[in-house]
Every structure is written in structure tokens, then in C-alpha cells.
Coordinates of C-alpha atoms in Angstrom, one line a residue:
X1 CA -127.0 -42.0 -33.2
X2 CA -128.0 -41.6 -29.9
X3 CA -125.2 -39.4 -27.0
X4 CA -126.8 -41.6 -24.6
X5 CA -124.1 -43.9 -25.6
X6 CA -120.8 -41.9 -24.8
X7 CA -122.3 -41.6 -21.6
X8 CA -120.6 -42.9 -18.3
X9 CA -124.0 -45.0 -16.4
X10 CA -125.3 -43.0 -13.6
X11 CA -123.3 -43.4 -10.8
X12 CA -125.5 -46.7 -9.1
X13 CA -121.4 -47.9 -8.2
X14 CA -121.1 -47.3 -4.2
X15 CA -117.5 -45.1 -3.0
X16 CA -116.1 -48.7 -3.0
X17 CA -116.6 -50.2 -5.7
X18 CA -115.4 -48.0 -7.4
X19 CA -111.9 -47.6 -4.7
X20 CA -111.8 -51.4 -6.1
X21 CA -111.6 -50.6 -10.2
X22 CA -109.6 -47.7 -9.7
X23 CA -107.2 -50.2 -7.7
X24 CA -107.2 -52.3 -10.6
X25 CA -107.4 -50.0 -13.1
X26 CA -103.6 -49.1 -11.9
X27 CA -101.5 -52.3 -11.4
X28 CA -103.6 -52.6 -14.9
X29 CA -101.4 -49.8 -15.7
X30 CA -98.3 -50.0 -13.5
X31 CA -97.7 -53.9 -15.6
X32 CA -97.7 -52.6 -18.6
X33 CA -96.1 -49.2 -18.4
X34 CA -94.5 -47.0 -15.8
X35 CA -95.5 -43.8 -16.8
X36 CA -99.1 -42.8 -17.3
X37 CA -100.0 -41.2 -21.3
X38 CA -103.5 -40.0 -19.9
X39 CA -104.6 -36.5 -21.8
X40 CA -108.0 -36.1 -19.7
X41 CA -108.7 -36.7 -16.0
X42 CA -110.0 -39.5 -14.1
X43 CA -113.4 -41.0 -15.1
X44 CA -114.1 -41.0 -11.1
X45 CA -112.5 -36.9 -10.1
X46 CA -115.5 -35.2 -13.0
X47 CA -118.8 -38.3 -12.7
X48 CA -119.1 -38.9 -8.7
X49 CA -122.5 -38.6 -7.2
X50 CA -124.0 -38.7 -10.7
X51 CA -122.0 -35.5 -12.1
X52 CA -122.4 -35.9 -16.0
X53 CA -119.7 -34.3 -17.5
X54 CA -119.8 -30.6 -20.3
X55 CA -120.2 -32.0 -23.7
X56 CA -117.1 -30.7 -25.7
X57 CA -116.9 -29.1 -29.0
X58 CA -114.9 -28.1 -31.0
X59 CA -115.3 -24.1 -32.0
X60 CA -112.7 -23.7 -33.0
X61 CA -108.1 -23.9 -33.1
X62 CA -106.3 -21.5 -31.1
X63 CA -102.9 -20.6 -32.3
X64 CA -100.6 -22.4 -31.0
X65 CA -98.2 -21.1 -28.3
X66 CA -94.4 -22.1 -27.4
X67 CA -94.7 -20.9 -23.1
X68 CA -98.4 -23.2 -23.5
X69 CA -97.9 -27.0 -22.8
X70 CA -100.7 -29.2 -23.1
X71 CA -102.1 -30.8 -19.3
X72 CA -101.3 -33.9 -18.1
X73 CA -103.6 -35.7 -14.8
X74 CA -101.6 -38.1 -12.6
X75 CA -104.4 -41.6 -11.7
X76 CA -105.0 -39.5 -9.1
X77 CA -106.4 -37.0 -10.7
X78 CA -103.8 -34.5 -10.0
X79 CA -101.8 -32.2 -12.7
X80 CA -98.6 -34.1 -13.8
X81 CA -95.8 -30.2 -13.4
X82 CA -93.1 -32.9 -14.6
X83 CA -94.0 -31.8 -18.3
X84 CA -91.6 -28.5 -18.7
X85 CA -88.9 -29.8 -17.8
X86 CA -89.4 -32.4 -21.3
X87 CA -89.7 -28.4 -22.7
X88 CA -86.5 -28.3 -25.3
X89 CA -85.8 -32.0 -25.1
X90 CA -85.5 -34.8 -27.0
X91 CA -88.3 -36.5 -28.1
X92 CA -86.1 -39.6 -27.6
X93 CA -84.4 -38.6 -24.3
X94 CA -85.5 -40.1 -20.3
X95 CA -86.2 -37.3 -18.6
X96 CA -87.0 -39.0 -14.3
X97 CA -88.7 -36.6 -12.2
X98 CA -90.8 -38.3 -10.0
X99 CA -89.5 -40.3 -7.0
X100 CA -90.9 -43.4 -9.0
X101 CA -87.7 -43.4 -10.9
X102 CA -85.1 -44.1 -8.5
X103 CA -87.1 -47.5 -7.6
X104 CA -85.3 -50.3 -9.1
X105 CA -87.7 -52.4 -11.4
X106 CA -89.2 -55.6 -10.9
X107 CA -88.6 -58.9 -12.8
X108 CA -91.5 -60.4 -13.4
X109 CA -90.2 -63.3 -16.2
X110 CA -86.2 -64.4 -15.7
X111 CA -87.4 -65.7 -19.3
X112 CA -87.6 -62.7 -21.1
X113 CA -85.8 -62.3 -24.1
X114 CA -84.6 -58.5 -23.8
X115 CA -83.2 -59.6 -19.9
X116 CA -81.3 -62.6 -22.4
X117 CA -77.4 -61.5 -23.6
X118 CA -76.7 -61.7 -27.2
X119 CA -75.1 -65.0 -28.5
X120 CA -72.2 -65.0 -29.6
X121 CA -73.2 -64.0 -34.0
X122 CA -75.1 -61.1 -32.6
X123 CA -71.8 -59.7 -30.6
X124 CA -69.2 -60.1 -33.0
X125 CA -71.4 -58.6 -35.4
X126 CA -71.6 -55.0 -32.9
X127 CA -67.9 -55.1 -32.3
X128 CA -67.9 -55.7 -35.7
X129 CA -70.3 -52.6 -37.3
X130 CA -68.0 -50.5 -33.8
X131 CA -64.4 -51.3 -34.8
X132 CA -66.0 -49.9 -39.1
X133 CA -67.2 -47.0 -37.0
X134 CA -65.0 -46.3 -35.2
X135 CA -62.2 -46.4 -38.6
X136 CA -64.5 -43.8 -39.8
X137 CA -64.6 -41.3 -37.5
X138 CA -60.5 -41.1 -36.5
X139 CA -59.5 -41.0 -40.1
X140 CA -62.0 -38.0 -40.6
X141 CA -60.8 -36.1 -38.0
X142 CA -56.7 -37.4 -39.1
X143 CA -57.4 -35.9 -42.6
X144 CA -59.3 -32.7 -41.5
X145 CA -56.3 -32.3 -38.9
X146 CA -53.3 -32.4 -42.0
X147 CA -52.5 -29.4 -43.7
X148 CA -52.4 -31.5 -47.3
X149 CA -54.8 -34.2 -47.6
X150 CA -55.3 -36.1 -50.8
X151 CA -58.5 -36.4 -53.3
X152 CA -61.4 -38.5 -52.1
X153 CA -62.2 -41.0 -54.3
X154 CA -65.1 -40.7 -56.2
X155 CA -68.7 -42.2 -56.0
X156 CA -69.6 -45.0 -59.2
X157 CA -72.4 -43.0 -61.7
X158 CA -75.2 -43.4 -61.6
X159 CA -76.6 -43.9 -64.5
X160 CA -80.9 -41.8 -64.8
X161 CA -83.8 -42.1 -67.6
X162 CA -84.9 -39.4 -69.1
X163 CA -87.8 -38.8 -70.5
X164 CA -88.4 -35.7 -71.8
X165 CA -92.1 -33.6 -72.2
X166 CA -91.0 -32.1 -75.5
X167 CA -90.7 -35.5 -77.2
X168 CA -91.2 -33.9 -81.0
X169 CA -89.7 -34.5 -83.6
X170 CA -87.8 -30.1 -83.2
X171 CA -87.0 -30.8 -80.2
X172 CA -84.2 -33.5 -78.0
X173 CA -83.5 -34.2 -81.3
X174 CA -86.6 -36.6 -81.6
X175 CA -85.2 -39.3 -79.3
X176 CA -88.4 -40.2 -76.6
X177 CA -86.1 -41.4 -74.5
X178 CA -81.8 -40.6 -72.5
X179 CA -79.8 -41.9 -69.9
X180 CA -77.5 -40.1 -68.3
X181 CA -74.9 -41.0 -66.3
X182 CA -74.4 -38.8 -63.3
X183 CA -71.3 -38.3 -61.8
X184 CA -69.4 -36.7 -58.6
X185 CA -67.3 -33.4 -59.3
X186 CA -63.6 -33.8 -58.9
X187 CA -62.1 -31.8 -56.2
X188 CA -59.0 -29.9 -56.4
X189 CA -57.0 -31.1 -52.3
X190 CA -55.3 -27.4 -52.9
X191 CA -58.2 -25.2 -52.5
X192 CA -58.5 -23.5 -50.3
X193 CA -61.0 -23.8 -48.1
X194 CA -64.0 -21.3 -49.4
X195 CA -66.6 -21.0 -46.2
X196 CA -64.8 -19.4 -42.9
X197 CA -65.3 -22.6 -40.3
X198 CA -63.7 -20.5 -37.4
X199 CA -66.1 -18.8 -35.8
X200 CA -67.8 -19.1 -32.2
X201 CA -70.4 -20.5 -32.5
X202 CA -72.5 -19.4 -29.3
X203 CA -72.8 -22.8 -26.8
X204 CA -76.3 -24.7 -25.9
X205 CA -77.4 -24.0 -22.4
X206 CA -75.6 -26.2 -20.1
X207 CA -77.3 -29.2 -18.1
X208 CA -80.4 -29.2 -15.4
X209 CA -79.3 -28.7 -12.4
X210 CA -80.3 -32.8 -10.6
X211 CA -83.5 -33.3 -8.7
X212 CA -83.5 -32.6 -5.7
X213 CA -84.9 -35.4 -3.9
X214 CA -84.7 -35.8 -0.8
X215 CA -86.4 -32.1 1.5
X216 CA -84.5 -29.8 2.4
X217 CA -82.1 -28.9 5.9
X218 CA -83.3 -28.4 9.0
X219 CA -82.1 -24.8 9.7
X220 CA -79.8 -25.4 12.8
X221 CA -79.8 -24.3 16.7
X222 CA -77.3 -22.2 18.4
X223 CA -76.9 -25.2 21.2
X224 CA -76.0 -27.7 18.2
X225 CA -73.5 -24.9 16.7
X226 CA -71.6 -24.1 19.6
X227 CA -71.2 -27.5 19.4
X228 CA -69.4 -27.9 16.1
X229 CA -67.8 -25.2 17.4
X230 CA -63.6 -25.8 16.5
X231 CA -61.6 -24.0 18.6
X232 CA -58.8 -22.8 16.6
X233 CA -55.1 -24.8 17.9
X234 CA -52.8 -21.9 19.3
X235 CA -49.3 -21.9 18.9
X236 CA -46.7 -22.5 21.7
X237 CA -44.7 -19.8 20.7
X238 CA -47.3 -17.1 20.7
X239 CA -47.8 -15.4 24.1
X240 CA -45.0 -17.5 25.4
X241 CA -43.0 -13.9 26.2
X242 CA -41.1 -15.8 29.5
X243 CA -39.6 -18.8 27.9
X244 CA -38.8 -16.7 24.8
X245 CA -36.8 -14.0 26.9
X246 CA -35.3 -16.9 29.0
X247 CA -34.2 -18.5 24.8
X248 CA -33.3 -15.0 23.7
X249 CA -31.0 -14.6 26.6
X250 CA -29.1 -18.0 26.8
X251 CA -28.6 -16.9 22.6
X252 CA -26.7 -14.0 24.1
X253 CA -24.6 -15.3 26.9
X254 CA -23.5 -18.0 24.5
X255 CA -22.0 -15.6 21.8
X256 CA -20.6 -13.0 24.6
X257 CA -18.6 -16.5 25.3
X258 CA -17.5 -16.6 22.1
X259 CA -16.4 -13.9 21.5
X260 CA -14.4 -14.1 24.1
X261 CA -12.9 -17.4 23.2
X262 CA -12.5 -15.8 20.2
X263 CA -10.8 -12.2 21.8
X264 CA -8.5 -15.3 24.1
X265 CA -7.2 -16.8 20.5
X266 CA -6.2 -13.8 19.3
X267 CA -4.2 -13.4 22.4
X268 CA -2.2 -16.6 22.2
X269 CA -1.6 -15.5 18.8
X270 CA 0.4 -12.7 19.1
X271 CA 3.5 -13.4 20.7
X272 CA 3.7 -17.0 18.7
X273 CA 3.1 -13.6 15.3
X274 CA 6.0 -11.5 16.9
X275 CA 9.1 -14.6 17.8
X276 CA 8.9 -15.5 13.9
X277 CA 8.8 -12.0 12.9
X278 CA 11.6 -12.0 14.4
X279 CA 13.4 -15.9 13.6
X280 CA 12.5 -13.9 9.7
X281 CA 14.4 -10.5 10.5
X282 CA 17.4 -12.5 12.2
X283 CA 18.2 -15.3 9.3
X284 CA 17.3 -12.1 6.7
X285 CA 20.7 -10.2 8.0
X286 CA 22.9 -12.9 8.4
X287 CA 21.5 -13.3 4.7
X288 CA 21.7 -9.6 3.8
X289 CA 25.6 -10.1 2.6
X290 CA 25.0 -12.8 -0.2
X291 CA 22.2 -10.6 -1.7
X292 CA 23.6 -7.5 -2.5
X293 CA 26.3 -9.5 -4.4
X294 CA 23.8 -11.6 -5.9
X295 CA 22.0 -8.1 -7.1
X296 CA 24.9 -6.1 -8.0
X297 CA 25.6 -9.5 -10.6
X298 CA 21.8 -9.1 -11.6
X299 CA 22.0 -5.3 -12.4
X300 CA 25.0 -5.6 -14.5
X301 CA 23.2 -8.8 -16.5
X302 CA 20.7 -6.2 -16.6
X303 CA 22.0 -3.7 -18.2
X304 CA 24.2 -5.4 -20.8
X305 CA 21.3 -7.2 -22.0
X306 CA 18.9 -4.3 -22.3
X307 CA 21.9 -2.2 -24.8
X308 CA 22.3 0.8 -21.9
X309 CA 25.2 3.5 -21.9
X310 CA 28.4 2.4 -19.5
X311 CA 26.6 4.7 -16.1
X312 CA 30.8 4.1 -14.5
X313 CA 32.3 6.7 -13.6
X314 CA 35.0 8.3 -16.0
X315 CA 37.8 10.2 -15.9
X316 CA 35.8 12.6 -18.8
X317 CA 35.6 16.0 -17.4
X318 CA 31.9 17.3 -16.9
X319 CA 32.7 21.3 -17.9
X320 CA 33.9 22.2 -21.1
X321 CA 37.5 23.3 -20.8
X322 CA 37.3 26.4 -23.8
X323 CA 36.6 28.3 -20.7
X324 CA 40.4 27.8 -20.2
X325 CA 41.7 28.3 -23.3
X326 CA 43.6 31.2 -22.6
X327 CA 46.2 31.0 -25.7
X328 CA 43.0 31.7 -27.7
X329 CA 42.3 34.7 -26.2
X330 CA 44.6 38.1 -25.5
X331 CA 47.4 35.9 -24.9
X332 CA 48.0 35.5 -29.4
X333 CA 47.0 38.7 -30.2
X334 CA 43.7 40.1 -30.8
X335 CA 41.8 38.1 -34.3
X336 CA 39.2 38.5 -36.6
X337 CA 37.6 35.3 -36.3
X338 CA 34.9 33.8 -33.4
X339 CA 34.5 31.0 -33.7
X340 CA 33.3 29.5 -29.9
X341 CA 32.2 26.4 -31.0
X342 CA 35.4 25.0 -33.2
X343 CA 35.8 22.0 -31.3
X344 CA 33.5 19.4 -28.7
X345 CA 31.4 20.6 -25.5
X346 CA 32.4 16.6 -24.2
X347 CA 35.7 15.7 -26.5
X348 CA 35.7 12.6 -24.3
X349 CA 36.0 8.7 -26.7
X350 CA 33.1 6.9 -24.5
X351 CA 30.6 8.9 -24.7
X352 CA 31.5 9.1 -28.8
X353 CA 31.4 5.2 -29.5
X354 CA 28.6 4.6 -27.4
X355 CA 26.1 6.8 -29.0
X356 CA 25.1 7.0 -32.4
X357 CA 27.6 5.0 -33.9
X358 CA 26.3 2.8 -37.0
X359 CA 26.8 -0.5 -36.9
X360 CA 28.4 -2.6 -39.5
X361 CA 24.9 -4.3 -39.7
X362 CA 22.8 -1.0 -41.3
X363 CA 21.9 -2.0 -44.4
X364 CA 21.1 -5.5 -43.4
X365 CA 18.8 -4.0 -40.6
X366 CA 16.7 -1.3 -42.9
X367 CA 16.1 -4.7 -45.9
X368 CA 13.8 -6.5 -42.1
X369 CA 10.0 -6.0 -42.3
X370 CA 10.1 -6.6 -38.6
X371 CA 10.6 -2.8 -37.8
X372 CA 7.3 -1.8 -39.1
X373 CA 6.0 -2.6 -35.7
X374 CA 2.8 -0.5 -33.8
X375 CA 4.7 2.5 -31.1
X376 CA 2.5 0.6 -28.6
X377 CA 2.0 -2.4 -26.9
X378 CA -0.5 -4.4 -27.5
X379 CA -1.7 -6.4 -24.4
X380 CA -0.2 -10.0 -24.1
X381 CA 3.0 -8.5 -26.7
X382 CA 6.3 -9.0 -25.8
X383 CA 6.6 -5.6 -24.1
X384 CA 10.8 -6.1 -24.0
X385 CA 12.5 -2.9 -24.4
X386 CA 14.7 -2.1 -27.5
X387 CA 17.7 0.4 -27.3
X388 CA 17.4 3.3 -29.8
X389 CA 19.8 3.3 -32.4
X390 CA 19.3 6.9 -33.1
X391 CA 17.8 10.5 -32.3
X392 CA 14.0 11.0 -30.6
X393 CA 12.4 12.3 -33.9
X394 CA 9.4 14.1 -33.9
X395 CA 5.8 13.9 -37.3
X396 CA 4.6 17.6 -38.4
X397 CA 1.8 17.6 -38.1
X398 CA 1.1 20.2 -40.3
X399 CA -2.8 20.4 -41.0
X400 CA -3.5 20.4 -36.9
X401 CA -5.7 16.9 -36.9
X402 CA -4.1 16.6 -33.0
X403 CA -5.4 20.3 -32.3
X404 CA -7.5 18.9 -34.0
X405 CA -9.0 16.3 -32.4
X406 CA -8.4 17.3 -28.7
X407 CA -10.0 19.7 -28.3
X408 CA -13.1 17.9 -29.4
X409 CA -12.2 15.2 -26.6
X410 CA -13.0 18.3 -24.9
X411 CA -16.0 20.0 -26.0
X412 CA -18.0 16.5 -26.0
X413 CA -17.1 15.7 -21.9
X414 CA -18.4 19.6 -20.9
X415 CA -21.2 18.7 -23.8
X416 CA -22.0 15.1 -21.3
X417 CA -21.9 17.3 -18.2
X418 CA -24.3 19.7 -19.1
X419 CA -26.5 17.7 -20.4
X420 CA -25.9 15.1 -16.9
X421 CA -26.7 18.8 -15.2
X422 CA -30.1 20.6 -16.6
X423 CA -32.4 17.2 -18.1
X424 CA -35.6 18.3 -16.5
X425 CA -35.0 22.0 -18.8
X426 CA -33.9 19.1 -21.8
X427 CA -38.4 17.7 -21.1
X428 CA -39.5 20.8 -20.7
X429 CA -38.2 22.4 -23.7
X430 CA -39.3 18.9 -25.5
X431 CA -42.8 19.7 -24.6
X432 CA -42.7 22.4 -25.6
X433 CA -42.1 22.4 -28.5
X434 CA -44.9 19.1 -30.0
X435 CA -47.6 20.9 -28.1
X436 CA -46.6 24.4 -30.7

């Protein structure tokens, strides 16, 4: 066993030969893959000018640490810092971190099978698989959203051949093997969930910012800033004091003119109104006699309809005639009987017949039920007056309810006034009670 066979040859090649060999190797790597997976530095970095490499021996494995990443080098011997962007990502995820990733890939062979369109049969199979997957996903989401769902279909039973370790007669009833059917347990569709699934799960890390593939913007000079500065638009009404004052004067003159025209119209209408009133007054004076006669007729008909006593003047004496009864006094001699109220004061026939005279239909009036009506009429009811058929009647109040209600109303009004006059004192007393 010789170590020399694993060591590189002595640096007898010239610099041009080394560069040509490196160029050929790089072209070969570009044809095969776009990304170089070299984990060790290239040989021209370590073995230039007859430089012998150090032999790496494994003295011991270090503990793994998540903060340490393996070194990788480019073809030109520079470290690949884009390894940092691949940390925490899945293995299948493709991360573009170089400028060459933006260059379109060249098609070397147009007949490459990877670049051909799939045939009709392959397209149909992919379409069918996609349709089945979408239907399954949609059905699961719909079933999960429903409050009550049907029981899931059970899978077919699986038969398992079981061979016990203890095969004696005393164990397992002497059987050497058993066939066990494995069946899925039936689930109750009305069973409430056993686990809480509405917990808020913390969100994962956000997507990294897009890489900037251009040089930073240059700082603008003072001249460029002045060129890009756009002046704000100034309104025509902002500082136009003369124009605003002129418009205000014109508006004031127009308002004054309208006011004068309105007053002129009122002056013209005043004499016309006076003439119209004079015509109406003369017309009323001409018709005054006829209207007075109509009012007298209407008044008589209303008196008859309301059953009011006859107000016309009668020949009945309006004073007590007993004061002039001289025959009953000293002329007739002394009499022990002193009966002052032996005769009626007003003995007129008209008054005696019109007041409190019993009617013929007295029994019918007692039997009628429409006499039970409230004394106070309701709004919207018939408010026609009815004639009184007897003297005024008063109800006796033995318990004093009317007086009690009147005093209660007065006391309530006085209490409201006192409460509204000193609300702050009540608030202070309430606060003191709460503190106590």
C-alpha cells in the first residue's frame, strides 16, 4: 500500500495548461447540471506551485449543531454563501440565489423526451386522477362543515394469521395457529368531538424577501432634487382679494334690488286689498237684514231641539205677592197660626208646567238601558246635550276618598318640585351612604 498513488502529480504543468483543463472541466459540469455540488476546494487552489496537501485524518466526530453549516465552494474557489438560504427549507424546494438562475436554459436537443408534450392517453389519466383528488377533497370539506354527517363506510375486514409462541396443549387450547379477522370499530355519528380543534395555532415563518439582483440606487444630487420638485397647484380663489370683494359687492347690490322690488309689489297690493275690503263690507251691510232674520229663525229651532225652557217674557209677577197680603195681617185680626210658606212664591203656570213635570213614558224611560252612560264623554263620541229631567243630584262621600286623592296629588306635585330643585343634595347623600 502506497500513499503516493493517492497524491496528485508534481506541479510540472504550466499555468496555461491548468487553465485549459479547468475550463474544460467547467464546460463539462455545465452540460450535466446547473448547480455544482463540490464540497471540497478545487485542486488548483490547494496544489499550486508544487504545494502538497495536508492529509486529513478523522480524530473524532464533532457534535452536530444547527448553527453550523457545511462549507461549499464554487468552481473558481469562492465560498457559496447561498447555503444559508437553504436552511430551514425542505429538500425538494428549489431556491434561486444566483444571477445565472435568471438566464433561460438553452435547449440542446429538440427531440429530448422530457421536452415533448404528453400523448392523449397520458393526458386523460392525469385528468382523471386530478378529478378524483378534487372530488375527494371537496367531499371531505363539505362533510366537515355539516353539523350532522352520516357514518363513514367501514373498510373490509382483514384476516391475520396468528401463531402463538407457546404451542403447548395447556396454552391456547392446543391450537398451533389462529386466523383473526381485524374489523374497524363502528363510529357514532352523533358523538361530540373528543378533542379541541379550535385552538389558535401560531403561524409559521413568513416567506423570505425577494432577492434584489441589481445594484443599489444612487443618491440624488441637489440639482436632480430641484428638477424633480413639482410646485403645488395654487387656486385662483386663494389670494384673489380684489375679485372676491367685487363679487361680494355685486351680490349685495342684487340682494338690495330684489328687496326693493318686493317692497314695491307690497305697496301696489295694499290699495287693492283696501278696495276689496270696502266692497266686502258694503255687500255685508246690504245683506245684514236678511242674515239677522235667518239667525232668529235658527235660534228658535235650536231652542226647540235642545228642550230649553221658554225664555220669552211672561206676564207673571217677578216678586213675592205675599208681601202685599194685607187681609192676612192686622185687618183680619190676630191669629196664632203664623204660616209664612202657605202659598207658592212663583205660581205661574208656564214655569210649573215646564220644570220637573213627569212624562207619560216614565216607566219606559226607567226600563231603557241607554241611560247608563258616563257623565264625561269620550273623544269621538256623540256630544249632543240632553235635557235634565229632574233636580241636580250629588253623591255622598262617606269615606272621604275625593279629599284623600286631592291631597295625594298635591303632595306628589310638591315632591317633584323639591326633587328637581335639589338633585345635588340627593347625590351627596347617596354617596355618603355608599361609603358607610
